[in-house]
Amino acid sequence: MASFISEFERIINTGEINSETLLQTLTLDEDQYQAIIEPLALAPDDVAYNILFFLMNTMGPTHPLHPRLYQLIMDRAHINFKFSMILINHTNPDRPGPITHLIKHILSKATDKDLLKDIFRAAGRLGMEFLVDDLAEFIFYDDLELRQEAVTAMERIGTDKAVQRLEQIAQTDKCDSDILDALAFLRGKRKVPPMPQSRKKSKPSQLSNPSRQLQPPKQTPPCRAPEDPNVQLLVSPQIEDRLKAFEYFGDKGPEVADALHDNLENQTPDLLENLLRLIARTIPQESLGDLLTLTEKKELKNSVRFSLYTALSHYPELESTAPIVTAVADPAIFVSMAAIRALDTHCSDYVVAEIRKKIESGTKTGETVATTILDTCAPRLIEALMTSDTFSYISSNYLKSSAQVRTIDTWISILEKRKRTSTAKKFAQIRENRIRTDSPVVVVIHQSAPYTDVFSRLIHGCGFCARTFSDPQEAFEFIVSKKPAAIITDFFIRQMRVNDLAREIRALYPAEEVPLMVSSLQRHLDKSNLASMFQTFGIKGFWEFPPKPSQIKSLA
């Protein structure tokens, strides 16, 4: 094993492929896979591509290492589109689910003509019908070579849908001999009568031009009112209008997905944040491509990025979270914590390797990444990183000195799962000593874990004890049993408005005894309207999210 690892590392460092060495990976035990996975995750693109190409073409789909290599290629393909060709060649075209959103995204964004042509040819060769509409868009472009390749791919796919789209294009001024020849060939096979050839002007393509690197930079779009009146309510200065919009869209995933797609470039304040909050609630699969597009944007505000990563954290399954792995080191801690939640949902070898590299960098940033992961209570990431001596050392010091009780609970749970009973008992004693401190309790109610994660960290840092709840009813039962020092929530929690929650709380405790604060990303609201509502329902005030530590300390 030692000689194999040494030779494998030489291949990674030099890029000189040795097929005899690589073939030995097929006979490794499962507990030895990590020795090749992590170096591959961090290897230069060209080296990693050649090794992964060789291994995937050598091992069968039932080999136990195959799923991990496939996911590693998926993650790297989200960073470098070139890796998508390996995925295409090793995905069942009849069940393309794992790569659908990625390939569609690449076709709308890629500028490498050779890569686009390779994807077109693979789509035709493998009969990838799910790409018919995307291929059809390229026929409207001015690039003659890509148009011809797209027509050929659709001809080779040859399904009813491909024929229908070619017939529709044949009735526009984009019809040419290539399209007519393709239709003649497909009709000959199917004996389908031709459609009448009445011409109409072609519609402009809705996709980005693949040659857009030659175009002038796109102007930043001005703020504009959304077309849908229900979407307009999401940016109304009246909080009542916004709450009505949340209630309207609460169970309408497809409509939310359409609204996000139509407003990706709209810079109206609060719009993207509220649409992404609705995405987190409705989890429409149709939005995965648009969410991927947003992860690539560099100029997004922190509030939008927090909302984006929060939305991603709500999806039970994601193709890849590789595009957001750099956000773990974001200087805005609340953004970092939301990204960590999303990454914990999809804790792949690539994600762990990249995070581990940051933590082991020996920098203050690396230490901050480690403690932020602990504060987020991300169990999958924490367990995966326990193999790092650096992470374990930072974690041990942090847990013994100043970590929250819930962070210690997460650590103990992982130790017990790994049968490290004696070590778990030591941390259980640390937990008991810390829980004995008589700190005032602040209750936080919100349906999204990133929101409560951020508040837990802030509240603990200000000398309070945080109790967080995602369900208002569970929170209310706790509040009945124990009077908290304060309660913090948003304007809208699951199906409940804050004024309804306030009414129930005020039936128990007067405002001067238990202050209720609203902390939210909802901004640009009518202040006089808010003041009136707060006074009516006994709400103490409003903090922008995340609040300043001084605001939390004022609760004492």
XYZ file of C-alpha atoms in Angstrom:
556
model
C 0.000 0.000 0.000
C 2.816 2.421 0.873
C 4.507 1.972 -2.504
C 1.171 2.452 -4.285
C 0.459 5.692 -2.407
C 3.960 6.966 -3.158
C 3.547 6.233 -6.881
C 0.020 7.708 -6.906
C 1.321 10.927 -5.348
C 4.044 11.036 -8.016
C 1.364 10.801 -10.719
C -0.579 13.656 -9.089
C 2.547 15.831 -8.841
C 3.949 15.155 -12.326
C 0.803 14.452 -14.346
C 2.529 11.429 -15.904
C -0.117 8.718 -16.055
C 0.985 5.189 -15.169
C -1.844 2.821 -16.096
C -0.372 -0.076 -14.120
C -0.428 1.986 -10.930
C -3.932 3.330 -11.551
C -5.259 -0.174 -12.184
C -4.300 -1.062 -8.600
C -7.123 1.212 -7.383
C -9.570 -1.463 -8.544
C -8.260 -3.860 -5.885
C -8.111 -1.425 -2.941
C -10.190 -2.096 0.157
C -12.972 0.395 0.863
C -11.143 1.744 3.916
C -8.228 2.667 1.618
C -10.253 4.764 -0.847
C -9.717 8.012 1.058
C -5.996 7.814 0.293
C -6.728 8.490 -3.392
C -9.962 10.496 -3.145
C -8.553 13.494 -1.282
C -5.485 13.967 -3.554
C -7.768 13.685 -6.589
C -10.135 16.297 -5.146
C -7.284 18.807 -4.852
C -5.252 17.829 -7.952
C -4.790 20.310 -10.844
C -7.617 20.156 -13.387
C -5.697 18.529 -16.228
C -4.165 15.854 -13.999
C -7.457 15.101 -12.243
C -9.312 14.946 -15.564
C -6.918 12.396 -17.064
C -6.918 10.177 -13.968
C -10.695 10.299 -13.535
C -11.224 9.679 -17.255
C -9.009 6.580 -17.048
C -10.562 5.221 -13.846
C -14.174 5.712 -14.967
C -13.470 3.978 -18.279
C -11.739 1.121 -16.479
C -14.014 0.269 -13.575
C -17.575 -0.917 -13.971
C -20.607 0.947 -12.611
C -21.002 -1.621 -9.816
C -17.511 -1.071 -8.402
C -17.842 0.310 -4.831
C -15.539 3.255 -5.660
C -17.637 4.297 -8.691
C -20.257 6.423 -6.825
C -17.594 8.460 -5.015
C -15.632 9.100 -8.209
C -18.851 10.036 -10.023
C -19.721 12.584 -7.315
C -16.166 13.941 -7.355
C -16.450 14.482 -11.114
C -19.865 16.114 -10.588
C -18.363 18.555 -8.078
C -15.390 19.371 -10.294
C -17.684 19.792 -13.315
C -19.512 22.569 -11.467
C -16.178 24.390 -11.187
C -14.680 23.413 -14.562
C -17.242 22.527 -17.255
C -14.727 20.271 -19.042
C -15.362 17.487 -16.496
C -18.984 17.292 -17.660
C -17.937 15.158 -20.630
C -16.912 12.327 -18.292
C -20.302 12.585 -16.575
C -22.203 12.506 -19.870
C -20.400 9.370 -20.969
C -21.134 7.605 -17.679
C -24.767 8.605 -17.108
C -27.708 6.526 -18.298
C -29.378 8.736 -20.969
C -32.748 7.215 -20.035
C -32.244 8.384 -16.430
C -30.243 11.603 -16.774
C -31.532 13.144 -13.542
C -28.146 13.590 -11.818
C -26.746 15.790 -14.615
C -29.833 17.466 -16.083
C -29.493 20.853 -14.364
C -25.717 20.957 -14.783
C -25.714 20.265 -18.543
C -28.549 22.716 -19.167
C -26.622 25.312 -17.159
C -23.466 24.670 -19.172
C -25.324 25.057 -22.467
C -26.637 28.428 -21.332
C -23.321 29.709 -19.934
C -20.346 28.002 -21.587
C -18.229 29.997 -24.041
C -15.873 27.173 -25.087
C -17.054 26.246 -28.591
C -15.162 22.946 -28.624
C -16.822 21.890 -25.370
C -20.247 22.867 -26.691
C -19.685 20.824 -29.836
C -18.576 17.836 -27.757
C -21.759 18.082 -25.669
C -23.920 18.365 -28.818
C -22.305 15.270 -30.316
C -22.660 13.294 -27.095
C -26.316 14.357 -26.827
C -26.955 13.044 -30.330
C -24.959 9.864 -29.850
C -26.664 9.015 -26.549
C -30.152 10.212 -27.575
C -30.479 12.771 -24.766
C -34.006 13.971 -25.401
C -33.998 16.185 -22.301
C -31.635 18.541 -24.179
C -33.835 19.021 -27.274
C -35.129 22.459 -26.265
C -31.631 23.659 -25.333
C -30.192 22.433 -28.639
C -33.023 24.112 -30.543
C -32.045 27.483 -29.078
C -28.625 27.287 -30.741
C -30.276 27.158 -34.171
C -31.301 30.775 -33.625
C -27.694 31.855 -33.054
C -25.448 33.411 -35.684
C -22.678 30.835 -35.234
C -23.075 28.618 -38.330
C -20.899 25.802 -36.963
C -22.856 25.507 -33.706
C -26.151 25.692 -35.631
C -25.131 22.773 -37.818
C -23.956 20.732 -34.845
C -27.236 21.418 -33.005
C -29.328 20.313 -36.006
C -27.256 17.149 -36.380
C -27.668 16.349 -32.679
C -31.444 16.788 -32.883
C -31.561 14.597 -35.981
C -29.630 11.856 -34.178
C -31.872 12.125 -31.087
C -34.748 11.645 -33.510
C -37.629 11.476 -31.025
C -41.102 12.933 -31.569
C -40.080 15.977 -29.527
C -36.987 16.528 -31.684
C -39.078 16.304 -34.869
C -41.665 18.702 -33.463
C -39.039 21.317 -32.559
C -37.381 21.031 -35.980
C -40.775 21.461 -37.651
C -41.440 24.591 -35.592
C -38.061 26.052 -36.592
C -38.706 25.132 -40.233
C -41.604 27.594 -40.207
C -39.333 30.505 -39.248
C -36.764 32.460 -41.240
C -34.049 30.310 -39.620
C -35.042 27.366 -41.800
C -32.219 26.193 -44.106
C -31.168 23.103 -46.042
C -29.721 21.434 -42.920
C -33.074 21.575 -41.145
C -35.011 20.451 -44.228
C -32.589 17.545 -44.791
C -32.872 16.493 -41.140
C -36.665 16.590 -41.318
C -36.723 14.677 -44.585
C -34.525 11.972 -43.085
C -36.602 11.690 -39.884
C -39.921 11.736 -41.768
C -38.626 9.063 -44.079
C -37.908 6.867 -41.077
C -41.271 7.662 -39.497
C -43.380 8.276 -42.619
C -44.704 11.507 -41.140
C -46.369 13.995 -43.529
C -44.621 17.388 -43.709
C -46.132 20.405 -42.000
C -47.107 23.379 -44.201
C -44.151 25.740 -44.632
C -45.700 29.113 -43.820
C -42.875 31.321 -42.664
C -42.923 33.644 -39.703
C -40.255 35.721 -38.112
C -38.127 33.852 -35.622
C -38.303 34.831 -32.007
C -35.068 36.017 -30.410
C -33.295 33.396 -28.324
C -33.999 33.459 -24.614
C -30.592 32.035 -23.742
C -27.265 33.764 -23.379
C -25.193 33.845 -26.571
C -22.363 31.269 -26.392
C -20.086 33.822 -28.043
C -20.960 36.454 -25.481
C -17.294 36.903 -24.536
C -17.082 38.899 -27.774
C -20.030 41.072 -26.811
C -19.844 44.305 -24.790
C -20.456 43.785 -21.054
C -24.122 43.672 -20.074
C -25.415 46.848 -18.469
C -26.560 46.499 -14.882
C -30.354 46.437 -15.122
C -32.172 49.219 -13.333
C -34.588 48.460 -10.540
C -37.960 47.763 -12.044
C -41.314 46.744 -10.659
C -42.035 43.022 -11.176
C -44.767 42.330 -13.721
C -46.742 39.899 -11.556
C -48.907 41.897 -9.090
C -48.447 39.190 -6.426
C -44.678 39.458 -6.801
C -44.990 43.242 -6.520
C -46.438 42.754 -3.033
C -43.132 41.207 -1.935
C -41.468 44.628 -2.189
C -44.340 46.754 -0.933
C -43.425 49.257 1.827
C -46.415 47.910 3.767
C -45.529 44.795 5.769
C -49.155 43.617 5.511
C -48.786 43.380 1.719
C -45.609 41.336 2.037
C -47.244 38.947 4.508
C -50.150 38.457 2.084
C -47.661 37.608 -0.673
C -45.896 35.064 1.539
C -49.234 33.446 2.310
C -50.249 33.428 -1.371
C -47.016 31.838 -2.623
C -46.575 29.517 0.371
C -47.742 26.387 -1.495
C -47.107 27.463 -5.092
C -43.640 26.137 -5.901
C -43.942 26.361 -9.728
C -45.143 29.988 -9.532
C -42.287 30.867 -7.168
C -39.828 29.217 -9.567
C -41.195 31.263 -12.485
C -41.013 34.471 -10.452
C -37.369 33.834 -9.522
C -36.447 33.030 -13.127
C -38.126 36.204 -14.412
C -36.398 38.415 -11.830
C -32.842 37.046 -11.598
C -31.433 40.334 -12.885
C -33.932 42.583 -11.112
C -32.219 44.727 -8.484
C -35.346 45.989 -6.763
C -34.451 46.042 -3.029
C -35.714 43.023 -1.035
C -37.057 41.216 -4.118
C -34.448 38.479 -4.530
C -34.208 37.944 -0.775
C -37.965 37.359 -0.504
C -38.153 35.148 -3.589
C -35.298 33.044 -2.226
C -37.062 32.779 1.108
C -40.082 31.417 -0.765
C -37.797 29.026 -2.651
C -36.570 27.731 0.725
C -40.169 27.163 1.742
C -41.500 25.546 -1.438
C -38.278 23.814 -2.702
C -39.188 23.736 -6.433
C -36.861 21.456 -8.421
C -37.321 23.773 -11.432
C -35.277 26.461 -9.635
C -32.056 24.467 -9.243
C -30.646 25.846 -12.502
C -31.391 29.435 -11.475
C -29.894 28.868 -8.021
C -26.763 27.544 -9.718
C -26.664 30.696 -11.854
C -26.872 32.871 -8.737
C -23.986 31.027 -7.055
C -21.740 32.227 -9.902
C -22.599 35.894 -9.509
C -19.844 37.858 -7.783
C -21.676 41.105 -7.035
C -24.531 39.761 -4.892
C -25.256 41.561 -1.636
C -24.601 39.679 1.597
C -28.338 39.550 2.304
C -28.974 37.868 -1.057
C -26.138 35.403 -0.587
C -27.419 34.496 2.889
C -30.884 33.911 1.409
C -29.410 31.913 -1.494
C -27.388 29.581 0.724
C -30.329 29.230 3.107
C -32.528 28.175 0.187
C -29.924 25.614 -0.903
C -29.733 24.261 2.654
C -33.457 23.426 2.507
C -33.093 21.122 -0.512
C -32.812 17.509 0.714
C -30.631 16.558 -2.264
C -28.342 18.652 -4.440
C -26.227 17.650 -7.428
C -23.315 19.612 -5.993
C -22.503 22.412 -3.587
C -18.952 22.799 -4.911
C -19.597 26.308 -6.319
C -20.215 27.703 -2.814
C -17.380 25.993 -0.913
C -15.318 29.210 -0.897
C -18.101 30.900 1.099
C -17.080 29.010 4.265
C -14.365 31.627 4.684
C -16.610 34.607 3.921
C -15.801 37.573 6.185
C -19.538 38.006 6.821
C -20.031 35.250 9.395
C -23.794 35.013 8.838
C -23.167 34.314 5.142
C -20.533 31.732 6.040
C -22.904 29.936 8.428
C -25.643 29.718 5.790
C -23.136 28.281 3.288
C -21.963 25.732 5.869
C -25.550 24.567 6.375
C -25.918 24.009 2.628
C -22.547 22.242 2.423
C -23.466 20.009 5.358
C -26.554 18.911 3.433
C -24.275 17.731 0.638
C -21.004 16.776 2.308
C -19.004 15.332 -0.601
C -15.337 14.317 -0.798
C -14.527 17.442 -2.813
C -16.226 19.761 -0.310
C -14.477 18.142 2.665
C -11.071 18.226 0.945
C -11.383 21.940 0.096
C -12.530 22.864 3.616
C -9.836 20.735 5.205
C -7.219 22.522 3.088
C -8.435 25.884 4.406
C -8.410 24.700 8.025
C -4.926 23.201 7.731
C -3.515 26.355 6.125
C -2.179 27.511 9.489
C -3.931 30.876 9.187
C -6.379 32.709 11.415
C -8.947 32.282 8.639
C -8.546 28.502 8.864
C -9.199 28.580 12.600
C -12.267 30.784 12.088
C -13.631 28.336 9.487
C -13.239 25.486 12.001
C -14.993 27.280 14.866
C -17.770 28.540 12.570
C -18.456 24.967 11.428
C -18.655 23.961 15.091
C -21.000 26.862 15.928
C -23.214 25.901 12.989
C -23.507 22.380 14.430
C -22.954 20.791 11.006
C -22.662 17.110 12.009
C -21.667 15.620 8.646
C -18.903 18.151 8.076
C -17.660 17.878 11.658
C -17.475 14.094 11.518
C -15.726 14.125 8.131
C -13.166 16.677 9.381
C -12.362 14.757 12.562
C -9.680 12.873 10.617
C -7.742 16.159 10.455
C -5.395 16.582 13.434
C -5.549 20.368 12.957
C -9.357 20.431 13.078
C -9.431 18.110 16.104
C -6.902 20.290 17.947
C -8.802 23.539 17.221
C -12.096 21.870 18.129
C -10.846 20.463 21.431
C -9.528 23.845 22.568
C -12.689 25.660 21.482
C -15.054 23.151 23.090
C -13.164 23.268 26.388
C -12.915 27.063 26.503
C -15.950 28.849 25.088
C -18.226 26.785 22.801
C -22.002 26.822 23.141
C -23.715 23.910 24.882
C -25.427 22.855 21.654
C -22.008 22.691 19.940
C -20.744 20.404 22.706
C -23.908 18.297 22.313
C -23.193 17.850 18.604
C -19.600 16.826 19.327
C -20.680 14.309 22.001
C -23.278 12.817 19.656
C -20.629 12.209 16.988
C -18.217 10.688 19.514
C -20.923 8.309 20.754
C -21.751 7.344 17.171
C -18.055 6.525 16.642
C -17.994 4.428 19.881
C -15.527 6.806 21.586
C -17.334 6.524 24.909
C -14.570 7.646 27.281
C -13.855 10.817 25.282
C -17.587 11.533 25.087
C -17.822 11.349 28.889
C -15.066 13.957 29.265
C -16.960 16.401 27.067
C -20.204 15.547 28.862
C -18.582 16.802 32.079
C -17.529 20.026 30.304
C -21.130 20.389 29.145
C -22.478 19.955 32.690
C -20.109 22.582 34.053
C -21.110 25.041 31.356
C -24.848 24.462 31.665
C -24.731 25.243 35.393
C -23.987 28.879 34.688
C -27.146 30.845 35.404
C -27.461 32.756 32.117
C -30.734 34.446 31.070
C -32.529 32.545 28.295
C -33.363 34.225 24.997
C -35.818 32.331 22.765
C -35.361 32.474 18.987
C -38.127 31.281 16.656
C -37.536 30.755 12.947
C -38.102 27.962 10.430
C -34.622 28.243 8.850
C -31.616 26.750 10.626
C -29.141 29.384 9.321
C -31.190 32.121 11.016
C -31.193 30.328 14.385
C -27.517 29.333 13.946
C -26.524 32.981 13.603
C -28.566 34.034 16.617
C -27.256 31.171 18.772
C -23.708 32.337 18.148
C -24.524 36.011 18.770
C -26.602 35.382 21.890
C -23.961 33.080 23.403
C -21.276 35.686 22.690
C -23.332 38.291 24.557
C -23.580 36.195 27.739
C -27.103 34.802 27.253
C -28.302 31.248 26.710
C -30.103 30.699 23.384
C -33.047 28.342 22.984
C -34.001 28.006 19.333
C -37.204 26.647 17.797
C -38.361 26.101 14.224
C -41.976 25.464 15.282
C -43.892 28.333 16.959
C -46.048 25.860 18.884
C -43.027 24.136 20.430
C -41.577 27.530 21.276
C -44.834 28.597 22.926
C -44.896 25.446 25.074
C -41.387 26.252 26.310
C -42.299 29.892 26.955
C -45.276 28.753 29.038
C -43.045 26.518 31.159
C -40.217 29.024 31.646
C -40.271 32.801 31.335
C -37.484 33.868 28.960
C -35.493 37.086 29.155
C -36.594 37.961 25.608
C -38.000 36.495 22.408
C -36.657 37.114 18.900
C -38.429 36.175 15.687
C -39.244 37.276 12.134
C -42.380 38.819 10.659
C -43.557 35.461 9.327
C -42.806 32.017 10.831
C -44.174 29.010 8.976
C -47.912 29.769 8.788
C -47.944 32.293 11.650
C -47.618 36.062 11.527
C -45.672 37.821 14.239
C -48.751 39.755 15.410
C -50.543 36.436 16.123
C -47.516 35.171 18.042
C -47.300 38.453 19.950
C -50.961 38.218 20.939
C -50.367 34.778 22.509
C -47.207 35.891 24.309
C -48.839 39.013 25.716
C -51.570 36.815 27.195
C -48.777 35.307 29.327
C -46.276 38.087 29.956
C -46.476 41.891 29.696
C -44.141 43.664 27.273
C -41.997 45.178 30.029
C -41.215 41.685 31.430
C -40.556 39.758 28.192
C -39.608 41.983 25.243
C -40.426 40.620 21.772
C -38.045 41.739 19.035
C -38.434 41.318 15.280
C -35.171 40.743 13.412
C -35.520 40.330 9.677
C -34.064 40.804 6.216
C -37.264 42.717 5.396
C -36.108 46.262 4.745
C -37.398 49.403 3.030
C -40.615 49.240 5.028
C -42.903 52.101 6.057
C -41.582 52.991 9.515
C -44.758 54.662 10.753
C -46.797 51.617 9.708
C -44.378 49.337 11.576
C -44.429 51.517 14.677
C -48.214 51.401 14.766
C -48.282 47.599 14.422
C -45.598 47.116 17.067
C -47.413 49.345 19.552
C -50.713 47.550 18.962
C -49.301 44.076 19.589
C -46.697 44.808 22.240
C -43.615 44.297 20.049
C -40.607 46.171 21.389
C -38.858 46.976 18.118
C -37.115 45.955 14.902
C -33.521 44.899 14.230
C -32.065 44.353 10.814
C -30.682 40.843 10.415
C -28.154 40.065 11.694
C -28.299 42.489 14.629
C -25.299 44.097 16.269
C -24.042 42.513 19.526
C -24.778 45.799 21.306
C -28.453 45.409 20.401
C -28.606 41.950 21.926
C -26.759 43.101 25.052
C -29.415 45.791 25.497
C -31.884 43.021 26.398
C -30.171 42.583 29.776
